[in-house]
Amino acid sequence: MKPSIDPRTALHTDLNEQLMARARQVIPGGVNSPVRAFRAVGGTPRFVQRAQGAYFWDANGQRYIDYIGSWGPMILGHGHPAVLEAVQKAAADGFSFGAPTEREIELAEEILALYPSMEMLRLVSSGTEAGMSAIRLARGATGRSKIIKFEGCYHGHADALLVKAGSGLATFGHPTSAGVPPEVVQHTLVLEYNHLAQLEQAFAQHGAEVACVILEPIAGNMNFVRASVEFARRARELCTQHGALLIYDEVMTGCRVALGGAQSVYAQQIPGFAPDITVLGKVIGGGMPLAAFGGQRAVMEQLAPLGPVYQAGTLSGNPVATACGLATLREIKKPGFFDALSAQTRRLVDGLSAAAQQHGVPFAADCQGGMFGFFLLPELPRNYGEVMKTDGNRFNTLFHGLLNQGVYIAPALYEAGFVSGAHSDADIDATIAAAADIFKSLSIK
Ligand code: KE4
């Protein structure tokens, strides 16, 4: 018999706490990825026992409405029957071969059909691997070393990308992590997101040396911050003008904000817009370890075994992961799926905004497709510095208040949220009601 759960008390954390104590003995911080440790919000991570549809159940059998969905991949919800069947069949045919399979071709063809900016792609096993490889490819294809990234954007944990802005405008970066030698990031320029003048100056100063600009077109690692259309346009123009490659990191936004990713949204506002390289992950793997990077043929054919840029992976294009990704893509491509998902996400965001307004809580939210973000701020932030003006204690009150009512949002104020095709109207309404209950204590009326 599962212990009775009183959502208003901490009773439901005892088995999670026991597991966390055990985990800390054998895994650094008790987790295999830092954000899972709840360090930003405090409290005890929930150890997932199982998940189905829009929900997961923790070690105590407590059910949560899941708005993380593995940080984006579970766009269909957990355990979709068509995906489960595809994975089970693929596994029965073999886990991994280290040799080419037809299914890798099928998945590449399906993805390329959604991204006209790409003629070819390479499958890998994580977003970090895809981003790291894209940077190496850009450097190899241009023969240049410098890269431009933006504060608040996360592109995985490759050394060259673990960097924070140097002092002052358009200066080269400093490592954000121990173990990254300064010389590794000396070619990485970190600018303020959406800051046109800084971008212009960086190209004016270093344009001939810039291999690439990499950015999250909608920055989900700042919760939810859009590149302004003018910023997106100038980044494209400046890259073209100076012979640099524009890399869109769509690991989070790809097949999530739209089937064709954020680039398809910007292409509606900027005629002919296209990045040179796109990095994908999460949704295209459906929850299995799979990511990709791709671009025009002339660039992609610089990769080994054809060209001089080396890149490889034992489990790249893994047959079980590709089955999971293919089954997922085939479901979300079905007519009506994305319209329904977008409407459900919009319903959540509008409901939360209305509840916050009713209770006098400064609150700004945005969404695109199945991805959303909200801020306990009077208006939407445009860059990392503005995001971080959020009062962390107020966010933590909201986070834990929702958690204790069985609603699971990201345990960090700079992370985005995700709705799946399995989230029902009742789930959305319950979430809004739970938030309204907490907004009463956050009112500044
Ligand atoms: P992975 O190596 O974690 O598969 O992907 C790295 C990555 C690259 N680019 C973007 C835009 C990403 O959002 C990510 C990973 N996202 C985080 C969530 N902010 C994954 C969660 C985690 O680190 O545990």
Tab-separated table of C-alpha atoms and ligand atoms in Angstrom:
chain	number	residue	atom	x	y	z
A	1	MET	CA	0.000	0.000	0.000
A	2	LYS	CA	1.543	3.329	-1.000
A	3	PRO	CA	1.833	5.799	1.917
A	4	SER	CA	-1.091	8.203	2.063
A	5	ILE	CA	-0.004	11.463	0.481
A	6	ASP	CA	-0.812	14.765	2.126
A	7	PRO	CA	0.124	17.341	-0.531
A	8	ARG	CA	0.338	20.058	2.085
A	9	THR	CA	3.099	18.416	4.070
A	10	ALA	CA	6.565	17.116	3.295
A	11	LEU	CA	5.518	13.518	4.070
A	12	HIS	CA	5.809	12.577	0.421
A	13	THR	CA	9.552	13.252	0.321
A	14	ASP	CA	10.695	10.532	2.749
A	15	LEU	CA	11.518	7.838	0.152
A	16	ASN	CA	12.913	10.514	-2.164
A	17	GLU	CA	15.114	11.672	0.693
A	18	GLN	CA	16.255	8.125	1.375
A	19	LEU	CA	17.115	7.649	-2.299
A	20	MET	CA	18.895	10.997	-2.435
A	21	ALA	CA	21.002	10.088	0.597
A	22	ARG	CA	21.915	6.785	-1.072
A	23	ALA	CA	22.556	8.429	-4.444
A	24	ARG	CA	24.928	10.969	-2.919
A	25	GLN	CA	27.146	8.084	-1.796
A	26	VAL	CA	27.853	6.898	-5.321
A	27	ILE	CA	26.994	9.739	-7.745
A	28	PRO	CA	28.390	13.285	-7.388
A	29	GLY	CA	25.589	15.400	-5.943
A	30	GLY	CA	23.327	12.361	-6.250
A	31	VAL	CA	22.468	13.203	-9.846
A	32	ASN	CA	23.780	12.616	-13.330
A	33	SER	CA	23.057	16.171	-14.434
A	34	PRO	CA	23.380	19.144	-12.072
A	35	VAL	CA	20.017	20.837	-12.621
A	36	ARG	CA	18.234	17.721	-11.316
A	37	ALA	CA	19.682	18.274	-7.833
A	38	PHE	CA	17.272	21.112	-6.927
A	39	ARG	CA	20.270	23.203	-5.807
A	40	ALA	CA	18.676	26.388	-7.174
A	41	VAL	CA	15.356	25.864	-5.390
A	42	GLY	CA	16.297	23.752	-2.368
A	43	GLY	CA	14.454	20.706	-1.175
A	44	THR	CA	14.654	17.086	-2.284
A	45	PRO	CA	14.560	15.976	-5.907
A	46	ARG	CA	11.734	13.644	-6.782
A	47	PHE	CA	13.011	10.230	-7.874
A	48	VAL	CA	10.827	9.114	-10.748
A	49	GLN	CA	9.513	5.575	-10.497
A	50	ARG	CA	7.441	5.639	-13.667
A	51	ALA	CA	5.747	8.003	-16.070
A	52	GLN	CA	2.719	7.841	-18.335
A	53	GLY	CA	1.117	10.523	-20.481
A	54	ALA	CA	1.363	13.922	-18.814
A	55	TYR	CA	2.348	12.459	-15.455
A	56	PHE	CA	5.111	10.835	-13.491
A	57	TRP	CA	5.007	9.157	-10.102
A	58	ASP	CA	7.808	9.601	-7.571
A	59	ALA	CA	9.323	7.131	-5.093
A	60	ASN	CA	6.355	7.578	-2.772
A	61	GLY	CA	3.769	7.097	-5.449
A	62	GLN	CA	2.973	10.825	-5.552
A	63	ARG	CA	1.698	11.864	-8.980
A	64	TYR	CA	2.924	15.031	-10.686
A	65	ILE	CA	1.746	16.835	-13.785
A	66	ASP	CA	5.033	16.959	-15.686
A	67	TYR	CA	5.968	20.258	-17.371
A	68	ILE	CA	9.609	19.254	-17.885
A	69	GLY	CA	9.093	16.116	-19.964
A	70	SER	CA	12.796	15.242	-19.808
A	71	TRP	CA	13.604	18.931	-20.599
A	72	GLY	CA	11.689	18.843	-23.865
A	73	PRO	CA	11.857	15.426	-25.587
A	74	MET	CA	8.548	13.986	-24.312
A	75	ILE	CA	6.363	16.075	-26.634
A	76	LEU	CA	3.850	13.221	-27.023
A	77	GLY	CA	3.757	12.586	-23.291
A	78	HIS	CA	5.330	9.580	-21.639
A	79	GLY	CA	4.800	6.076	-23.020
A	80	HIS	CA	2.990	6.894	-26.247
A	81	PRO	CA	1.850	3.477	-27.580
A	82	ALA	CA	3.153	3.972	-31.132
A	83	VAL	CA	6.582	5.037	-29.834
A	84	LEU	CA	6.727	2.247	-27.267
A	85	GLU	CA	5.856	-0.332	-29.920
A	86	ALA	CA	8.511	1.028	-32.300
A	87	VAL	CA	11.190	0.957	-29.595
A	88	GLN	CA	10.279	-2.561	-28.454
A	89	LYS	CA	10.408	-3.870	-32.020
A	90	ALA	CA	13.701	-2.145	-32.784
A	91	ALA	CA	15.249	-3.470	-29.571
A	92	ALA	CA	14.190	-6.996	-30.495
A	93	ASP	CA	16.030	-6.576	-33.824
A	94	GLY	CA	19.253	-5.460	-32.107
A	95	PHE	CA	20.459	-2.708	-29.784
A	96	SER	CA	23.489	-1.392	-31.624
A	97	PHE	CA	25.608	-2.418	-34.590
A	98	GLY	CA	28.287	0.208	-35.216
A	99	ALA	CA	27.285	-0.179	-38.828
A	100	PRO	CA	24.873	1.822	-41.031
A	101	THR	CA	21.155	1.059	-40.995
A	102	GLU	CA	18.271	2.076	-43.246
A	103	ARG	CA	16.475	3.660	-40.322
A	104	GLU	CA	19.221	6.307	-39.984
A	105	ILE	CA	18.517	7.276	-43.589
A	106	GLU	CA	14.790	7.394	-42.893
A	107	LEU	CA	15.250	9.637	-39.857
A	108	ALA	CA	17.646	11.939	-41.715
A	109	GLU	CA	15.168	12.217	-44.594
A	110	GLU	CA	12.269	12.961	-42.231
A	111	ILE	CA	14.242	15.696	-40.411
A	112	LEU	CA	15.594	17.263	-43.617
A	113	ALA	CA	12.035	17.450	-44.962
A	114	LEU	CA	11.205	19.714	-42.003
A	115	TYR	CA	14.317	21.934	-42.237
A	116	PRO	CA	14.837	23.392	-45.747
A	117	SER	CA	18.005	25.104	-44.476
A	118	MET	CA	19.654	21.684	-44.247
A	119	GLU	CA	20.673	19.455	-47.150
A	120	MET	CA	22.540	16.930	-45.022
A	121	LEU	CA	22.879	16.051	-41.338
A	122	ARG	CA	24.887	13.855	-39.020
A	123	LEU	CA	23.276	12.004	-36.118
A	124	VAL	CA	24.994	11.990	-32.707
A	125	SER	CA	24.012	11.083	-29.141
A	126	SER	CA	23.575	14.363	-27.273
A	127	GLY	CA	23.015	18.059	-27.801
A	128	THR	CA	26.459	18.754	-26.373
A	129	GLU	CA	28.022	16.478	-28.966
A	130	ALA	CA	26.002	18.097	-31.739
A	131	GLY	CA	26.904	21.643	-30.656
A	132	MET	CA	30.563	20.790	-30.154
A	133	SER	CA	30.709	19.167	-33.587
A	134	ALA	CA	28.934	22.108	-35.220
A	135	ILE	CA	31.520	24.505	-33.812
A	136	ARG	CA	34.392	22.320	-35.039
A	137	LEU	CA	32.728	22.063	-38.452
A	138	ALA	CA	32.302	25.845	-38.684
A	139	ARG	CA	35.940	26.381	-37.746
A	140	GLY	CA	37.080	23.742	-40.217
A	141	ALA	CA	34.875	24.984	-43.027
A	142	THR	CA	35.965	28.633	-42.636
A	143	GLY	CA	39.535	28.106	-41.498
A	144	ARG	CA	38.834	30.589	-38.717
A	145	SER	CA	38.990	30.215	-34.921
A	146	LYS	CA	36.786	32.798	-33.274
A	147	ILE	CA	33.213	32.079	-32.229
A	148	ILE	CA	30.520	34.406	-30.947
A	149	LYS	CA	27.975	33.212	-28.379
A	150	PHE	CA	25.578	35.044	-26.089
A	151	GLU	CA	25.275	35.304	-22.337
A	152	GLY	CA	22.455	33.110	-21.072
A	153	CYS	CA	22.507	30.747	-24.047
A	154	TYR	CA	23.568	27.183	-23.253
A	155	HIS	CA	24.881	24.925	-25.968
A	156	GLY	CA	26.010	21.933	-23.930
A	157	HIS	CA	29.180	21.515	-21.911
A	158	ALA	CA	31.913	21.445	-24.563
A	159	ASP	CA	34.944	23.357	-23.263
A	160	ALA	CA	34.862	26.185	-25.807
A	161	LEU	CA	31.277	26.982	-24.848
A	162	LEU	CA	31.657	27.026	-21.044
A	163	VAL	CA	32.522	30.686	-21.032
A	164	LYS	CA	31.276	33.930	-19.583
A	165	ALA	CA	31.684	37.430	-20.891
A	166	GLY	CA	35.013	39.084	-20.325
A	167	SER	CA	35.056	42.480	-18.668
A	168	GLY	CA	33.684	45.207	-20.859
A	169	LEU	CA	32.203	45.210	-24.292
A	170	ALA	CA	33.037	42.557	-26.871
A	171	THR	CA	35.982	41.084	-25.027
A	172	PHE	CA	36.989	37.455	-25.112
A	173	GLY	CA	35.608	35.061	-22.549
A	174	HIS	CA	36.678	33.502	-19.295
A	175	PRO	CA	35.889	29.879	-18.378
A	176	THR	CA	32.721	29.284	-16.350
A	177	SER	CA	33.995	25.897	-15.254
A	178	ALA	CA	37.092	24.625	-13.545
A	179	GLY	CA	39.111	22.410	-15.829
A	180	VAL	CA	38.708	24.643	-18.866
A	181	PRO	CA	42.066	26.287	-19.594
A	182	PRO	CA	41.792	30.007	-20.432
A	183	GLU	CA	43.434	29.413	-23.779
A	184	VAL	CA	40.555	27.136	-24.780
A	185	VAL	CA	38.050	29.981	-24.521
A	186	GLN	CA	40.317	32.750	-25.731
A	187	HIS	CA	38.627	32.602	-29.119
A	188	THR	CA	35.105	32.732	-27.713
A	189	LEU	CA	33.454	36.139	-27.669
A	190	VAL	CA	30.463	36.440	-25.351
A	191	LEU	CA	27.963	39.183	-26.126
A	192	GLU	CA	24.690	40.270	-24.583
A	193	TYR	CA	21.693	38.588	-26.191
A	194	ASN	CA	19.614	40.936	-28.335
A	195	HIS	CA	22.302	43.648	-28.136
A	196	LEU	CA	22.628	44.936	-31.704
A	197	ALA	CA	25.427	47.438	-31.029
A	198	GLN	CA	27.635	44.792	-29.429
A	199	LEU	CA	27.061	42.454	-32.364
A	200	GLU	CA	27.901	45.185	-34.877
A	201	GLN	CA	31.052	46.121	-32.958
A	202	ALA	CA	32.200	42.526	-32.609
A	203	PHE	CA	32.019	42.050	-36.352
A	204	ALA	CA	33.584	45.445	-37.000
A	205	GLN	CA	36.534	44.421	-34.829
A	206	HIS	CA	36.846	40.709	-35.581
A	207	GLY	CA	34.675	39.978	-38.607
A	208	ALA	CA	37.436	38.429	-40.676
A	209	GLU	CA	38.314	36.005	-37.887
A	210	VAL	CA	34.823	34.853	-36.893
A	211	ALA	CA	34.071	31.247	-37.816
A	212	CYS	CA	30.529	31.282	-36.498
A	213	VAL	CA	27.844	32.860	-34.410
A	214	ILE	CA	25.897	30.361	-32.297
A	215	LEU	CA	22.664	31.201	-30.549
A	216	GLU	CA	19.421	29.798	-29.238
A	217	PRO	CA	16.837	31.585	-31.421
A	218	ILE	CA	14.367	31.343	-28.553
A	219	ALA	CA	16.553	31.021	-25.485
A	220	GLY	CA	15.064	28.282	-23.345
A	221	ASN	CA	18.118	28.359	-21.096
A	222	MET	CA	17.039	31.801	-20.016
A	223	ASN	CA	13.557	30.386	-19.444
A	224	PHE	CA	11.976	31.905	-22.560
A	225	VAL	CA	13.657	34.871	-24.270
A	226	ARG	CA	13.123	35.489	-27.967
A	227	ALA	CA	15.759	36.901	-30.286
A	228	SER	CA	14.240	40.118	-31.605
A	229	VAL	CA	13.498	39.985	-35.328
A	230	GLU	CA	16.012	42.787	-35.923
A	231	PHE	CA	18.667	40.918	-33.930
A	232	ALA	CA	17.977	37.712	-35.864
A	233	ARG	CA	18.110	39.618	-39.135
A	234	ARG	CA	21.404	41.395	-38.356
A	235	ALA	CA	23.063	38.217	-37.120
A	236	ARG	CA	22.214	36.638	-40.458
A	237	GLU	CA	23.352	39.653	-42.495
A	238	LEU	CA	26.619	40.119	-40.604
A	239	CYS	CA	27.508	36.427	-40.898
A	240	THR	CA	26.861	36.549	-44.636
A	241	GLN	CA	28.773	39.804	-45.037
A	242	HIS	CA	31.847	38.544	-43.171
A	243	GLY	CA	31.864	34.918	-44.345
A	244	ALA	CA	30.979	33.494	-40.934
A	245	LEU	CA	28.504	30.646	-40.418
A	246	LEU	CA	25.281	31.204	-38.470
A	247	ILE	CA	24.561	28.265	-36.168
A	248	TYR	CA	21.044	27.934	-34.760
A	249	ASP	CA	21.086	25.797	-31.656
A	250	GLU	CA	17.586	24.312	-31.831
A	251	VAL	CA	18.235	21.429	-29.474
A	252	MET	CA	15.364	22.711	-27.333
A	253	THR	CA	13.251	24.582	-29.907
A	254	GLY	CA	13.566	22.131	-32.795
A	255	CYS	CA	10.263	20.307	-33.482
A	256	ARG	CA	9.106	21.865	-30.174
A	257	VAL	CA	8.173	25.501	-30.923
A	258	ALA	CA	7.191	24.430	-34.440
A	259	LEU	CA	7.794	21.354	-36.571
A	260	GLY	CA	10.450	23.342	-38.448
A	261	GLY	CA	11.843	24.864	-35.260
A	262	ALA	CA	12.297	28.523	-34.419
A	263	GLN	CA	13.962	29.108	-37.794
A	264	SER	CA	10.608	28.449	-39.472
A	265	VAL	CA	9.049	31.122	-37.230
A	266	TYR	CA	11.722	33.665	-38.138
A	267	ALA	CA	11.495	32.739	-41.825
A	268	GLN	CA	7.887	33.977	-41.718
A	269	GLN	CA	9.120	37.372	-40.525
A	270	ILE	CA	12.433	37.558	-42.409
A	271	PRO	CA	11.931	36.484	-46.046
A	272	GLY	CA	14.488	33.884	-47.101
A	273	PHE	CA	15.913	33.523	-43.608
A	274	ALA	CA	17.966	30.405	-42.944
A	275	PRO	CA	20.853	29.534	-40.639
A	276	ASP	CA	23.946	27.838	-42.100
A	277	ILE	CA	24.079	25.052	-39.502
A	278	THR	CA	21.265	23.777	-37.272
A	279	VAL	CA	21.776	21.812	-34.082
A	280	LEU	CA	18.916	19.542	-33.004
A	281	GLY	CA	18.235	17.164	-30.116
A	282	LYS	CA	15.603	16.272	-27.520
A	283	VAL	CA	12.336	15.876	-29.512
A	284	ILE	CA	14.039	14.244	-32.528
A	285	GLY	CA	15.131	11.436	-30.216
A	286	GLY	CA	11.786	11.139	-28.460
A	287	GLY	CA	13.532	10.689	-25.109
A	288	MET	CA	16.329	8.406	-26.292
A	289	PRO	CA	19.965	9.592	-26.649
A	290	LEU	CA	19.879	11.155	-30.099
A	291	ALA	CA	20.786	14.572	-31.529
A	292	ALA	CA	21.900	15.927	-34.890
A	293	PHE	CA	23.612	18.789	-36.673
A	294	GLY	CA	23.161	19.686	-40.313
A	295	GLY	CA	23.494	22.284	-43.030
A	296	GLN	CA	24.207	22.845	-46.660
A	297	ARG	CA	25.963	20.049	-48.532
A	298	ALA	CA	29.137	22.070	-49.183
A	299	VAL	CA	29.599	22.604	-45.444
A	300	MET	CA	28.551	19.124	-44.305
A	301	GLU	CA	30.865	17.405	-46.792
A	302	GLN	CA	33.788	18.896	-44.890
A	303	LEU	CA	33.128	16.143	-42.326
A	304	ALA	CA	35.046	12.890	-42.197
A	305	PRO	CA	35.158	10.551	-44.000
A	306	LEU	CA	34.766	12.992	-46.939
A	307	GLY	CA	36.497	16.060	-45.583
A	308	PRO	CA	39.112	17.159	-43.060
A	309	VAL	CA	36.839	17.825	-40.049
A	310	TYR	CA	36.861	14.755	-37.834
A	311	GLN	CA	33.722	13.721	-35.971
A	312	ALA	CA	32.617	10.252	-34.843
A	313	GLY	CA	30.521	8.265	-32.342
A	314	THR	CA	30.073	4.637	-31.339
A	315	LEU	CA	26.352	4.991	-30.734
A	316	SER	CA	25.655	7.673	-33.344
A	317	GLY	CA	22.413	6.824	-35.169
A	318	ASN	CA	21.681	4.073	-32.659
A	319	PRO	CA	18.970	1.771	-34.083
A	320	VAL	CA	16.733	1.883	-31.000
A	321	ALA	CA	17.106	5.655	-30.598
A	322	THR	CA	16.370	6.267	-34.277
A	323	ALA	CA	13.232	4.119	-33.996
A	324	CYS	CA	12.120	6.228	-31.042
A	325	GLY	CA	12.849	9.471	-32.882
A	326	LEU	CA	11.138	8.369	-36.088
A	327	ALA	CA	8.002	7.213	-34.299
A	328	THR	CA	7.880	10.502	-32.396
A	329	LEU	CA	8.297	12.648	-35.513
A	330	ARG	CA	5.669	10.657	-37.386
A	331	GLU	CA	3.182	11.324	-34.604
A	332	ILE	CA	3.847	15.064	-34.239
A	333	LYS	CA	3.705	15.540	-38.023
A	334	LYS	CA	0.120	14.277	-38.054
A	335	PRO	CA	-2.414	16.966	-39.042
A	336	GLY	CA	-3.672	18.925	-36.068
A	337	PHE	CA	-1.097	17.783	-33.521
A	338	PHE	CA	0.881	21.023	-33.389
A	339	ASP	CA	-2.212	23.218	-33.535
A	340	ALA	CA	-3.685	21.386	-30.541
A	341	LEU	CA	-0.368	21.477	-28.663
A	342	SER	CA	0.048	25.201	-29.306
A	343	ALA	CA	-3.514	25.890	-28.167
A	344	GLN	CA	-3.012	23.899	-24.960
A	345	THR	CA	0.223	25.732	-24.187
A	346	ARG	CA	-1.407	29.072	-24.857
A	347	ARG	CA	-4.310	28.066	-22.565
A	348	LEU	CA	-1.830	27.381	-19.757
A	349	VAL	CA	0.067	30.642	-20.219
A	350	ASP	CA	-3.085	32.769	-20.486
A	351	GLY	CA	-4.580	31.079	-17.425
A	352	LEU	CA	-1.458	31.637	-15.333
A	353	SER	CA	-1.237	35.264	-16.462
A	354	ALA	CA	-4.887	35.895	-15.585
A	355	ALA	CA	-4.465	34.297	-12.146
A	356	ALA	CA	-1.333	36.347	-11.448
A	357	GLN	CA	-3.061	39.548	-12.508
A	358	GLN	CA	-6.088	38.713	-10.360
A	359	HIS	CA	-3.841	38.368	-7.326
A	360	GLY	CA	-1.600	41.325	-8.034
A	361	VAL	CA	1.525	39.323	-8.828
A	362	PRO	CA	4.039	40.797	-11.332
A	363	PHE	CA	4.094	38.099	-13.982
A	364	ALA	CA	5.121	37.939	-17.642
A	365	ALA	CA	4.814	34.838	-19.805
A	366	ASP	CA	5.340	33.769	-23.385
A	367	CYS	CA	5.000	30.605	-25.426
A	368	GLN	CA	5.529	29.201	-28.877
A	369	GLY	CA	4.213	25.789	-29.927
A	370	GLY	CA	4.698	23.410	-27.023
A	371	MET	CA	7.283	25.499	-25.128
A	372	PHE	CA	6.544	28.182	-22.570
A	373	GLY	CA	8.230	30.389	-20.023
A	374	PHE	CA	7.127	32.748	-17.304
A	375	PHE	CA	8.823	35.300	-15.104
A	376	LEU	CA	7.855	36.844	-11.797
A	377	LEU	CA	8.674	40.164	-13.421
A	378	PRO	CA	6.411	42.970	-14.704
A	379	GLU	CA	7.486	42.394	-18.309
A	380	LEU	CA	9.300	39.892	-20.483
A	381	PRO	CA	13.093	40.120	-20.179
A	382	ARG	CA	15.231	40.540	-23.293
A	383	ASN	CA	18.531	39.202	-21.958
A	384	TYR	CA	20.170	37.270	-19.163
A	385	GLY	CA	20.720	40.252	-16.891
A	386	GLU	CA	17.030	41.107	-16.986
A	387	VAL	CA	16.030	37.477	-16.358
A	388	MET	CA	18.207	37.372	-13.272
A	389	LYS	CA	16.395	40.345	-11.729
A	390	THR	CA	13.791	37.788	-10.688
A	391	ASP	CA	13.561	37.392	-6.914
A	392	GLY	CA	14.755	33.822	-6.394
A	393	ASN	CA	12.895	33.428	-3.115
A	394	ARG	CA	9.594	34.304	-4.754
A	395	PHE	CA	10.256	31.824	-7.536
A	396	ASN	CA	11.163	29.145	-4.993
A	397	THR	CA	7.882	29.772	-3.159
A	398	LEU	CA	6.026	29.237	-6.408
A	399	PHE	CA	8.106	26.185	-7.328
A	400	HIS	CA	7.598	24.383	-4.024
A	401	GLY	CA	3.980	25.454	-3.745
A	402	LEU	CA	3.287	23.862	-7.116
A	403	LEU	CA	5.388	20.808	-6.285
A	404	ASN	CA	3.424	20.198	-3.102
A	405	GLN	CA	0.245	20.333	-5.151
A	406	GLY	CA	1.551	17.772	-7.641
A	407	VAL	CA	2.686	20.167	-10.366
A	408	TYR	CA	6.270	19.763	-11.554
A	409	ILE	CA	7.900	22.742	-13.238
A	410	ALA	CA	11.614	23.330	-13.816
A	411	PRO	CA	13.603	23.617	-10.557
A	412	ALA	CA	15.319	26.808	-11.737
A	413	LEU	CA	13.955	30.216	-12.732
A	414	TYR	CA	16.068	30.277	-15.890
A	415	GLU	CA	14.615	27.080	-17.377
A	416	ALA	CA	11.712	26.744	-19.801
A	417	GLY	CA	8.575	24.624	-19.521
A	418	PHE	CA	7.028	22.113	-21.895
A	419	VAL	CA	3.493	20.929	-22.613
A	420	SER	CA	2.859	17.582	-24.272
A	421	GLY	CA	0.087	16.218	-26.442
A	422	ALA	CA	-1.045	14.279	-23.355
A	423	HIS	CA	-1.741	17.311	-21.139
A	424	SER	CA	-5.534	17.518	-20.825
A	425	ASP	CA	-7.745	20.532	-20.194
A	426	ALA	CA	-8.194	19.184	-16.664
A	427	ASP	CA	-4.408	19.102	-16.177
A	428	ILE	CA	-4.083	22.681	-17.390
A	429	ASP	CA	-6.976	23.871	-15.234
A	430	ALA	CA	-5.578	22.079	-12.158
A	431	THR	CA	-2.206	23.736	-12.769
A	432	ILE	CA	-3.751	27.181	-13.045
A	433	ALA	CA	-5.772	26.598	-9.863
A	434	ALA	CA	-2.664	25.453	-7.999
A	435	ALA	CA	-0.753	28.539	-9.143
A	436	ALA	CA	-3.629	30.848	-8.204
A	437	ASP	CA	-3.515	29.391	-4.709
A	438	ILE	CA	0.150	30.317	-4.424
A	439	PHE	CA	-0.169	33.693	-6.103
A	440	LYS	CA	-2.277	34.770	-3.117
A	441	SER	CA	0.901	34.613	-1.015
A	442	LEU	CA	2.968	36.379	-3.657
A	443	SER	CA	0.670	39.347	-4.111
A	444	ILE	CA	2.213	42.796	-3.889
A	445	LYS	CA	-1.173	44.576	-3.811
B	1	KE4	P1	22.504	17.693	-23.944
B	1	KE4	O1	24.004	17.493	-24.073
B	1	KE4	O2	22.069	17.926	-22.513
B	1	KE4	O3	21.691	16.625	-24.652
B	1	KE4	O4	22.147	19.045	-24.748
B	1	KE4	C1	22.814	20.233	-24.428
B	1	KE4	C2	21.974	21.407	-24.879
B	1	KE4	C3	22.347	22.089	-26.024
B	1	KE4	N1	21.634	23.137	-26.477
B	1	KE4	C4	20.519	23.550	-25.817
B	1	KE4	C5	19.762	24.729	-26.350
B	1	KE4	C6	20.091	22.880	-24.639
B	1	KE4	O5	18.984	23.318	-23.987
B	1	KE4	C7	20.824	21.790	-24.160
B	1	KE4	C8	20.445	21.044	-22.891
B	1	KE4	N2	19.350	21.601	-22.176
B	1	KE4	C9	19.330	21.340	-20.750
B	1	KE4	C10	18.137	22.086	-20.144
B	1	KE4	N3	18.356	23.493	-20.068
B	1	KE4	C11	19.290	19.880	-20.440
B	1	KE4	C12	19.039	19.551	-18.995
B	1	KE4	C13	20.302	19.171	-18.269
B	1	KE4	O6	21.353	19.809	-18.463
B	1	KE4	O7	20.213	18.217	-17.469
